[in-house]
mmCIF file of C-alpha atoms and ligand atoms in Angstrom:
data_model
loop_
_atom_site.group_PDB
_atom_site.id
_atom_site.type_symbol
_atom_site.label_atom_id
_atom_site.label_comp_id
_atom_site.label_asym_id
_atom_site.label_seq_id
_atom_site.Cartn_x
_atom_site.Cartn_y
_atom_site.Cartn_z
ATOM 1 C CA MET A 672 -165.155 -95.218 111.702
ATOM 2 C CA PRO A 673 -166.924 -96.426 114.876
ATOM 3 C CA GLN A 674 -170.639 -96.615 114.629
ATOM 4 C CA ASN A 675 -171.097 -94.618 117.830
ATOM 5 C CA LEU A 676 -168.485 -91.961 117.862
ATOM 6 C CA TRP A 677 -169.514 -88.945 119.483
ATOM 7 C CA ILE A 678 -167.978 -85.574 120.372
ATOM 8 C CA GLU A 679 -168.590 -83.963 123.756
ATOM 9 C CA GLU A 680 -168.276 -80.255 124.262
ATOM 10 C CA LYS A 681 -167.684 -79.513 127.954
ATOM 11 C CA SER A 682 -168.873 -75.979 128.404
ATOM 12 C CA ASN A 683 -168.132 -75.878 132.225
ATOM 13 C CA GLU A 684 -167.698 -78.138 135.293
ATOM 14 C CA ASN A 685 -171.624 -78.831 135.128
ATOM 15 C CA LEU A 686 -172.406 -78.912 131.480
ATOM 16 C CA LYS A 687 -171.680 -81.215 128.507
ATOM 17 C CA GLN A 688 -173.322 -81.227 125.038
ATOM 18 C CA GLY A 689 -172.656 -84.393 122.855
ATOM 19 C CA TYR A 690 -172.894 -84.778 119.069
ATOM 20 C CA ARG A 691 -172.833 -88.263 116.898
ATOM 21 C CA VAL A 692 -170.162 -87.986 114.612
ATOM 22 C CA LYS A 693 -170.161 -89.552 111.058
ATOM 23 C CA LYS A 694 -166.589 -88.596 110.064
ATOM 24 C CA VAL A 695 -163.484 -86.791 111.009
ATOM 25 C CA LEU A 696 -162.614 -84.563 108.460
ATOM 26 C CA PHE A 697 -159.665 -82.587 110.063
ATOM 27 C CA SER A 698 -157.738 -82.641 113.168
ATOM 28 C CA GLY A 699 -154.461 -80.703 113.741
ATOM 29 C CA GLN A 700 -152.743 -79.016 116.519
ATOM 30 C CA SER A 701 -151.821 -75.422 115.721
ATOM 31 C CA PRO A 702 -149.530 -73.235 117.822
ATOM 32 C CA PHE A 703 -152.691 -71.847 119.518
ATOM 33 C CA GLN A 704 -155.056 -74.686 119.804
ATOM 34 C CA LYS A 705 -156.524 -78.176 118.666
ATOM 35 C CA VAL A 706 -158.502 -77.448 115.490
ATOM 36 C CA GLU A 707 -160.907 -80.141 114.312
ATOM 37 C CA ILE A 708 -163.621 -80.333 111.641
ATOM 38 C CA VAL A 709 -165.932 -83.180 111.986
ATOM 39 C CA GLU A 710 -169.246 -84.171 109.916
ATOM 40 C CA THR A 711 -172.056 -84.999 112.533
ATOM 41 C CA TYR A 712 -175.474 -86.611 111.957
ATOM 42 C CA GLY A 713 -177.611 -83.785 113.345
ATOM 43 C CA HIS A 714 -175.695 -80.500 112.778
ATOM 44 C CA GLY A 715 -173.796 -81.232 109.678
ATOM 45 C CA LYS A 716 -170.026 -80.167 109.486
ATOM 46 C CA MET A 717 -168.722 -78.628 112.746
ATOM 47 C CA LEU A 718 -165.410 -76.570 113.561
ATOM 48 C CA LEU A 719 -164.183 -77.018 117.183
ATOM 49 C CA ASN A 720 -161.258 -75.366 118.641
ATOM 50 C CA ASP A 721 -159.910 -76.972 121.749
ATOM 51 C CA GLY A 722 -162.958 -79.099 121.910
ATOM 52 C CA LEU A 723 -165.383 -76.143 121.850
ATOM 53 C CA VAL A 724 -167.786 -75.889 118.935
ATOM 54 C CA MET A 725 -167.103 -72.545 116.868
ATOM 55 C CA THR A 726 -169.615 -73.349 114.070
ATOM 56 C CA SER A 727 -171.992 -75.799 112.847
ATOM 57 C CA GLN A 728 -173.327 -75.971 109.417
ATOM 58 C CA ARG A 729 -176.971 -76.400 110.627
ATOM 59 C CA ASP A 730 -177.021 -73.027 112.340
ATOM 60 C CA GLU A 731 -174.039 -71.018 111.615
ATOM 61 C CA SER A 732 -175.949 -68.617 109.215
ATOM 62 C CA ILE A 733 -177.914 -67.489 112.352
ATOM 63 C CA TYR A 734 -174.789 -66.446 114.228
ATOM 64 C CA HIS A 735 -173.073 -64.880 111.175
ATOM 65 C CA GLU A 736 -176.185 -62.975 110.136
ATOM 66 C CA MET A 737 -176.682 -61.496 113.429
ATOM 67 C CA ILE A 738 -173.136 -60.627 113.992
ATOM 68 C CA SER A 739 -173.155 -58.680 110.932
ATOM 69 C CA HIS A 740 -176.347 -57.233 109.586
ATOM 70 C CA PRO A 741 -177.745 -55.368 112.756
ATOM 71 C CA ALA A 742 -174.902 -52.935 112.573
ATOM 72 C CA LEU A 743 -174.611 -52.922 108.805
ATOM 73 C CA PHE A 744 -178.239 -51.789 108.319
ATOM 74 C CA CYS A 745 -177.522 -48.814 110.783
ATOM 75 C CA LEU A 746 -174.724 -47.944 108.814
ATOM 76 C CA PRO A 747 -176.038 -47.721 105.119
ATOM 77 C CA GLN A 748 -172.896 -45.977 103.874
ATOM 78 C CA ALA A 749 -170.169 -48.322 105.534
ATOM 79 C CA SER A 750 -167.228 -49.107 103.571
ATOM 80 C CA LYS A 751 -164.542 -50.438 105.545
ATOM 81 C CA VAL A 752 -164.915 -53.403 107.833
ATOM 82 C CA LEU A 753 -162.298 -54.921 110.552
ATOM 83 C CA ILE A 754 -163.098 -58.505 111.522
ATOM 84 C CA ILE A 755 -160.988 -59.812 114.418
ATOM 85 C CA GLY A 756 -160.951 -63.446 114.542
ATOM 86 C CA GLY A 757 -163.707 -65.224 112.375
ATOM 87 C CA GLY A 758 -161.463 -67.469 110.817
ATOM 88 C CA ASP A 759 -163.999 -69.640 109.476
ATOM 89 C CA GLY A 760 -165.195 -66.966 107.177
ATOM 90 C CA GLY A 761 -168.807 -66.815 107.935
ATOM 91 C CA THR A 762 -168.746 -63.199 109.116
ATOM 92 C CA ALA A 763 -166.729 -62.022 106.242
ATOM 93 C CA ARG A 764 -169.374 -63.865 103.955
ATOM 94 C CA GLU A 765 -172.264 -61.858 105.418
ATOM 95 C CA VAL A 766 -170.511 -58.591 105.373
ATOM 96 C CA LEU A 767 -169.604 -58.650 101.810
ATOM 97 C CA ARG A 768 -173.088 -59.432 100.706
ATOM 98 C CA HIS A 769 -173.431 -55.587 101.019
ATOM 99 C CA SER A 770 -172.476 -53.888 97.830
ATOM 100 C CA HIS A 771 -171.459 -50.757 99.592
ATOM 101 C CA ILE A 772 -168.491 -52.618 101.400
ATOM 102 C CA ARG A 773 -165.360 -51.622 99.688
ATOM 103 C CA GLU A 774 -162.714 -53.370 102.191
ATOM 104 C CA CYS A 775 -163.235 -56.232 104.564
ATOM 105 C CA ILE A 776 -159.914 -56.957 106.479
ATOM 106 C CA MET A 777 -160.034 -60.229 108.607
ATOM 107 C CA VAL A 778 -157.360 -60.563 111.102
ATOM 108 C CA GLU A 779 -157.010 -64.133 112.445
ATOM 109 C CA ILE A 780 -154.403 -65.462 114.718
ATOM 110 C CA ASP A 781 -154.583 -69.086 113.799
ATOM 111 C CA GLU A 782 -153.787 -69.694 109.961
ATOM 112 C CA MET A 783 -154.850 -73.570 110.677
ATOM 113 C CA VAL A 784 -158.346 -72.359 111.282
ATOM 114 C CA VAL A 785 -158.561 -70.490 108.026
ATOM 115 C CA GLU A 786 -156.975 -73.166 105.924
ATOM 116 C CA ALA A 787 -159.112 -76.109 107.253
ATOM 117 C CA SER A 788 -162.167 -74.009 106.935
ATOM 118 C CA ARG A 789 -161.082 -72.954 103.255
ATOM 119 C CA GLU A 790 -160.636 -76.765 102.587
ATOM 120 C CA PHE A 791 -163.672 -78.395 104.492
ATOM 121 C CA LEU A 792 -166.255 -75.548 105.108
ATOM 122 C CA PRO A 793 -166.359 -73.903 101.507
ATOM 123 C CA GLU A 794 -170.015 -72.722 102.373
ATOM 124 C CA THR A 795 -168.666 -70.543 105.137
ATOM 125 C CA SER A 796 -165.202 -69.455 103.648
ATOM 126 C CA CYS A 797 -166.667 -68.773 100.367
ATOM 127 C CA SER A 798 -165.839 -65.060 100.463
ATOM 128 C CA PHE A 799 -162.069 -65.703 100.867
ATOM 129 C CA GLN A 800 -161.734 -65.232 96.994
ATOM 130 C CA ASP A 801 -163.695 -61.717 97.131
ATOM 131 C CA PRO A 802 -161.331 -59.070 95.827
ATOM 132 C CA ARG A 803 -162.713 -56.764 98.655
ATOM 133 C CA PHE A 804 -161.680 -59.326 101.248
ATOM 134 C CA LYS A 805 -158.016 -59.085 102.678
ATOM 135 C CA LEU A 806 -156.799 -61.774 105.094
ATOM 136 C CA ILE A 807 -154.112 -60.937 107.622
ATOM 137 C CA ILE A 808 -152.677 -63.914 109.813
ATOM 138 C CA ASP A 809 -151.675 -61.988 113.176
ATOM 139 C CA ASP A 810 -152.597 -61.442 116.761
ATOM 140 C CA GLY A 811 -155.742 -59.270 116.539
ATOM 141 C CA VAL A 812 -154.680 -57.349 119.808
ATOM 142 C CA LYS A 813 -151.096 -56.567 118.380
ATOM 143 C CA TYR A 814 -152.629 -55.552 115.078
ATOM 144 C CA LEU A 815 -154.987 -52.941 116.490
ATOM 145 C CA LYS A 816 -152.335 -51.685 118.709
ATOM 146 C CA ASN A 817 -150.388 -50.753 115.621
ATOM 147 C CA CYS A 818 -153.264 -49.836 113.528
ATOM 148 C CA GLN A 819 -153.372 -46.381 112.091
ATOM 149 C CA GLU A 820 -156.534 -46.912 109.905
ATOM 150 C CA VAL A 821 -160.161 -46.092 110.799
ATOM 151 C CA PHE A 822 -163.057 -48.173 110.225
ATOM 152 C CA ASP A 823 -166.954 -48.119 110.075
ATOM 153 C CA LEU A 824 -167.542 -51.361 111.750
ATOM 154 C CA ILE A 825 -165.261 -53.554 113.681
ATOM 155 C CA ILE A 826 -166.501 -56.979 114.650
ATOM 156 C CA ILE A 827 -164.943 -59.153 117.085
ATOM 157 C CA ASP A 828 -165.854 -62.723 116.100
ATOM 158 C CA SER A 829 -163.814 -64.335 118.932
ATOM 159 C CA THR A 830 -163.650 -67.814 120.378
ATOM 160 C CA ASP A 831 -164.687 -67.975 124.143
ATOM 161 C CA PRO A 832 -162.527 -66.109 126.487
ATOM 162 C CA ILE A 833 -159.919 -68.748 127.127
ATOM 163 C CA GLY A 834 -156.828 -69.570 125.515
ATOM 164 C CA PRO A 835 -156.102 -67.144 122.625
ATOM 165 C CA ALA A 836 -159.026 -64.981 122.682
ATOM 166 C CA THR A 837 -158.540 -64.148 126.410
ATOM 167 C CA PRO A 838 -157.073 -60.484 125.727
ATOM 168 C CA LEU A 839 -159.996 -59.717 123.479
ATOM 169 C CA PHE A 840 -162.085 -59.301 126.475
ATOM 170 C CA ASN A 841 -159.845 -56.689 128.009
ATOM 171 C CA GLU A 842 -160.158 -52.809 128.306
ATOM 172 C CA SER A 843 -156.880 -52.080 126.769
ATOM 173 C CA PHE A 844 -158.029 -53.956 123.640
ATOM 174 C CA TYR A 845 -161.279 -51.926 123.461
ATOM 175 C CA GLN A 846 -159.216 -48.624 123.861
ATOM 176 C CA ASP A 847 -157.654 -49.548 120.453
ATOM 177 C CA VAL A 848 -160.986 -50.415 118.996
ATOM 178 C CA LYS A 849 -162.379 -47.075 120.016
ATOM 179 C CA ARG A 850 -159.187 -45.343 118.514
ATOM 180 C CA CYS A 851 -159.848 -47.218 115.109
ATOM 181 C CA LEU A 852 -163.446 -46.739 114.858
ATOM 182 C CA LYS A 853 -165.118 -43.637 113.450
ATOM 183 C CA ASP A 854 -167.312 -41.773 115.643
ATOM 184 C CA GLU A 855 -170.309 -43.011 113.471
ATOM 185 C CA GLY A 856 -168.881 -46.197 113.542
ATOM 186 C CA ILE A 857 -170.140 -49.642 115.473
ATOM 187 C CA VAL A 858 -168.179 -52.279 117.250
ATOM 188 C CA ILE A 859 -169.958 -55.687 117.579
ATOM 189 C CA ALA A 860 -168.538 -58.379 119.901
ATOM 190 C CA GLN A 861 -169.235 -61.978 120.548
ATOM 191 C CA GLY A 862 -170.824 -61.739 123.862
ATOM 192 C CA GLU A 863 -171.250 -65.178 125.404
ATOM 193 C CA SER A 864 -174.119 -66.858 126.991
ATOM 194 C CA PRO A 865 -176.868 -64.734 129.104
ATOM 195 C CA PHE A 866 -177.373 -68.067 131.072
ATOM 196 C CA TYR A 867 -173.906 -69.284 131.980
ATOM 197 C CA GLU A 868 -171.378 -66.439 131.612
ATOM 198 C CA VAL A 869 -173.035 -63.440 133.547
ATOM 199 C CA PRO A 870 -169.762 -62.291 134.658
ATOM 200 C CA MET A 871 -168.187 -62.188 131.484
ATOM 201 C CA GLN A 872 -171.033 -60.327 130.014
ATOM 202 C CA ARG A 873 -170.796 -57.874 132.895
ATOM 203 C CA LYS A 874 -167.063 -57.342 132.296
ATOM 204 C CA LEU A 875 -167.484 -56.743 128.524
ATOM 205 C CA LEU A 876 -170.407 -54.368 128.765
ATOM 206 C CA SER A 877 -168.778 -52.407 131.493
ATOM 207 C CA ILE A 878 -165.829 -51.979 129.243
ATOM 208 C CA ILE A 879 -167.997 -50.786 126.245
ATOM 209 C CA HIS A 880 -170.308 -48.645 128.547
ATOM 210 C CA GLU A 881 -167.006 -46.912 129.703
ATOM 211 C CA LEU A 882 -165.687 -46.284 126.341
ATOM 212 C CA PHE A 883 -168.671 -45.573 124.114
ATOM 213 C CA ASN A 884 -171.785 -43.296 124.468
ATOM 214 C CA ILE A 885 -174.136 -46.154 123.383
ATOM 215 C CA SER A 886 -173.612 -49.598 124.903
ATOM 216 C CA CYS A 887 -176.271 -52.596 124.361
ATOM 217 C CA ILE A 888 -176.591 -56.026 124.238
ATOM 218 C CA TYR A 889 -178.553 -58.226 121.833
ATOM 219 C CA ASN A 890 -179.675 -61.765 121.546
ATOM 220 C CA PHE A 891 -180.289 -64.545 119.000
ATOM 221 C CA HIS A 892 -181.420 -68.078 119.323
ATOM 222 C CA ASN A 893 -179.435 -71.037 118.197
ATOM 223 C CA LEU A 894 -179.078 -74.617 118.618
ATOM 224 C CA THR A 895 -175.268 -75.209 118.843
ATOM 225 C CA TYR A 896 -174.165 -72.721 121.714
ATOM 226 C CA PRO A 897 -175.073 -73.876 125.079
ATOM 227 C CA GLY A 898 -178.360 -72.678 126.434
ATOM 228 C CA GLY A 899 -179.675 -71.748 123.114
ATOM 229 C CA LEU A 900 -179.661 -67.994 123.784
ATOM 230 C CA TRP A 901 -176.620 -66.268 122.705
ATOM 231 C CA SER A 902 -175.606 -62.467 122.768
ATOM 232 C CA PHE A 903 -173.562 -59.893 120.806
ATOM 233 C CA ALA A 904 -172.299 -56.738 122.638
ATOM 234 C CA TYR A 905 -172.744 -53.439 120.723
ATOM 235 C CA GLY A 906 -170.945 -50.228 121.251
ATOM 236 C CA SER A 907 -170.987 -46.782 119.297
ATOM 237 C CA GLN A 908 -170.344 -43.041 119.921
ATOM 238 C CA ARG A 909 -173.262 -42.063 117.680
ATOM 239 C CA ILE A 910 -175.126 -44.699 116.185
ATOM 240 C CA HIS A 911 -178.010 -46.189 118.243
ATOM 241 C CA PRO A 912 -179.444 -49.545 116.996
ATOM 242 C CA GLN A 913 -183.097 -48.663 117.160
ATOM 243 C CA ASP A 914 -182.943 -44.927 116.577
ATOM 244 C CA HIS A 915 -180.742 -45.225 113.655
ATOM 245 C CA PHE A 916 -182.445 -48.477 112.092
ATOM 246 C CA GLU A 917 -184.875 -48.093 109.306
ATOM 247 C CA ALA A 918 -186.579 -51.337 108.450
ATOM 248 C CA LYS A 919 -187.125 -50.070 104.876
ATOM 249 C CA ARG A 920 -183.398 -50.505 104.176
ATOM 250 C CA VAL A 921 -183.629 -54.274 104.958
ATOM 251 C CA GLU A 922 -186.675 -54.674 102.593
ATOM 252 C CA ASP A 923 -184.947 -52.550 99.922
ATOM 253 C CA SER A 924 -181.770 -54.607 100.228
ATOM 254 C CA GLN A 925 -183.600 -57.588 98.648
ATOM 255 C CA LEU A 926 -180.998 -59.802 100.492
ATOM 256 C CA ASP A 927 -182.509 -63.073 101.690
ATOM 257 C CA PHE A 928 -181.928 -64.154 105.054
ATOM 258 C CA HIS A 929 -182.208 -67.169 107.180
ATOM 259 C CA TYR A 930 -182.907 -65.534 110.545
ATOM 260 C CA TYR A 931 -182.316 -61.672 110.162
ATOM 261 C CA ASN A 932 -185.163 -59.283 109.264
ATOM 262 C CA SER A 933 -186.377 -56.093 110.463
ATOM 263 C CA ASP A 934 -188.478 -57.605 113.423
ATOM 264 C CA THR A 935 -185.446 -59.825 114.496
ATOM 265 C CA HIS A 936 -183.464 -56.726 114.345
ATOM 266 C CA ARG A 937 -185.742 -54.686 116.700
ATOM 267 C CA ALA A 938 -186.593 -57.871 118.892
ATOM 268 C CA SER A 939 -183.066 -58.838 119.272
ATOM 269 C CA PHE A 940 -182.489 -55.740 121.576
ATOM 270 C CA MET A 941 -185.487 -56.315 123.681
ATOM 271 C CA LEU A 942 -184.137 -58.035 126.626
ATOM 272 C CA PRO A 943 -185.448 -60.465 129.186
ATOM 273 C CA GLU A 944 -186.079 -59.286 132.742
ATOM 274 C CA PHE A 945 -183.160 -61.364 134.166
ATOM 275 C CA MET A 946 -180.556 -59.719 131.649
ATOM 276 C CA LYS A 947 -181.850 -56.311 132.505
ATOM 277 C CA LYS A 948 -181.193 -57.084 136.038
ATOM 278 C CA ASN A 949 -177.925 -58.473 135.455
ATOM 279 C CA LEU A 950 -176.744 -55.742 132.839
ATOM 280 C CA GLY A 951 -178.835 -52.798 133.201
ATOM 281 C CA GLU A 952 -176.374 -50.611 134.792
ATOM 282 C CA PHE A 953 -174.109 -50.711 131.731
ATOM 283 C CA LEU A 954 -176.739 -50.405 129.152
ATOM 284 C CA SER A 955 -177.899 -47.018 127.138
HETATM 285 N N1 SPD B 1128 -168.968 -71.028 122.510
HETATM 286 C C1 SPD B 1128 -168.814 -70.637 121.200
HETATM 287 C C2 SPD B 1128 -168.665 -69.037 121.129
HETATM 288 C C3 SPD B 1128 -168.677 -68.745 119.482
HETATM 289 C C4 SPD B 1128 -167.560 -68.222 119.172
HETATM 290 N N2 SPD B 1128 -167.383 -67.686 117.708
HETATM 291 C C5 SPD B 1128 -167.499 -68.557 116.662
HETATM 292 C C6 SPD B 1128 -166.837 -68.090 115.522
HETATM 293 C C7 SPD B 1128 -167.837 -68.177 114.266
HETATM 294 N N3 SPD B 1128 -167.293 -67.297 113.223
#
């Protein structure tokens, strides 16, 4: 292995971020994308799809806690969760920490991501053996189009809106999300960068605003995704992320988190002024 091997993530025409690599653990070409798992010096193991970092051992807990627990603590009786994407397993791991969850279905288009994560990222994929977990290898758009079930929570743990994830950012997909969600249910979607992806955030929020009574966006801080600040979109017909949130539920759960707590829950929905200016017309 060369002493000075780096991987560079090119986020856009003007931005690259680099990581020094200790070892390439996996590299494969699936029908959908190039899948790589590398061990880095500074961020531990990383999963990349088509050269874009999906998850890093150093801070994956932040992303996976924040995509799961704000909704789950607003839905204390949730039993049935659908994850679209999420092939590394981190979101399923967090969802299944809640003992009231009876079924967690994950629909991932790319089996190679699941299998590589199973082998090389056991810390994130550790819930694949949970009896409440069901894996479906399929296109999430097609799955929801034909789906006749309803869920308490649907989580869109997608890659960036290029390649196989592009249709996950379209209105027709969200029509199906709405149809398959209880009125007391919540949809959470990977919401991109508030610094670099304003048009995409506006598109996503406008769709959610159009289809759901409550539409919000919330933020978390991380090391890996460009800009450090990253967002999730939130939609629901009935459940408001602040009005239906009780801090005591978090304390009573006795779950031990790295980033999420009742303060970060509330704070994550408080937006900086530039985000209010960019997205305010689509927010409840
Ligand atoms: N730029 C990366 C966007 C994040 C994508 N999702 C990551 C999947 C982690 N389960």
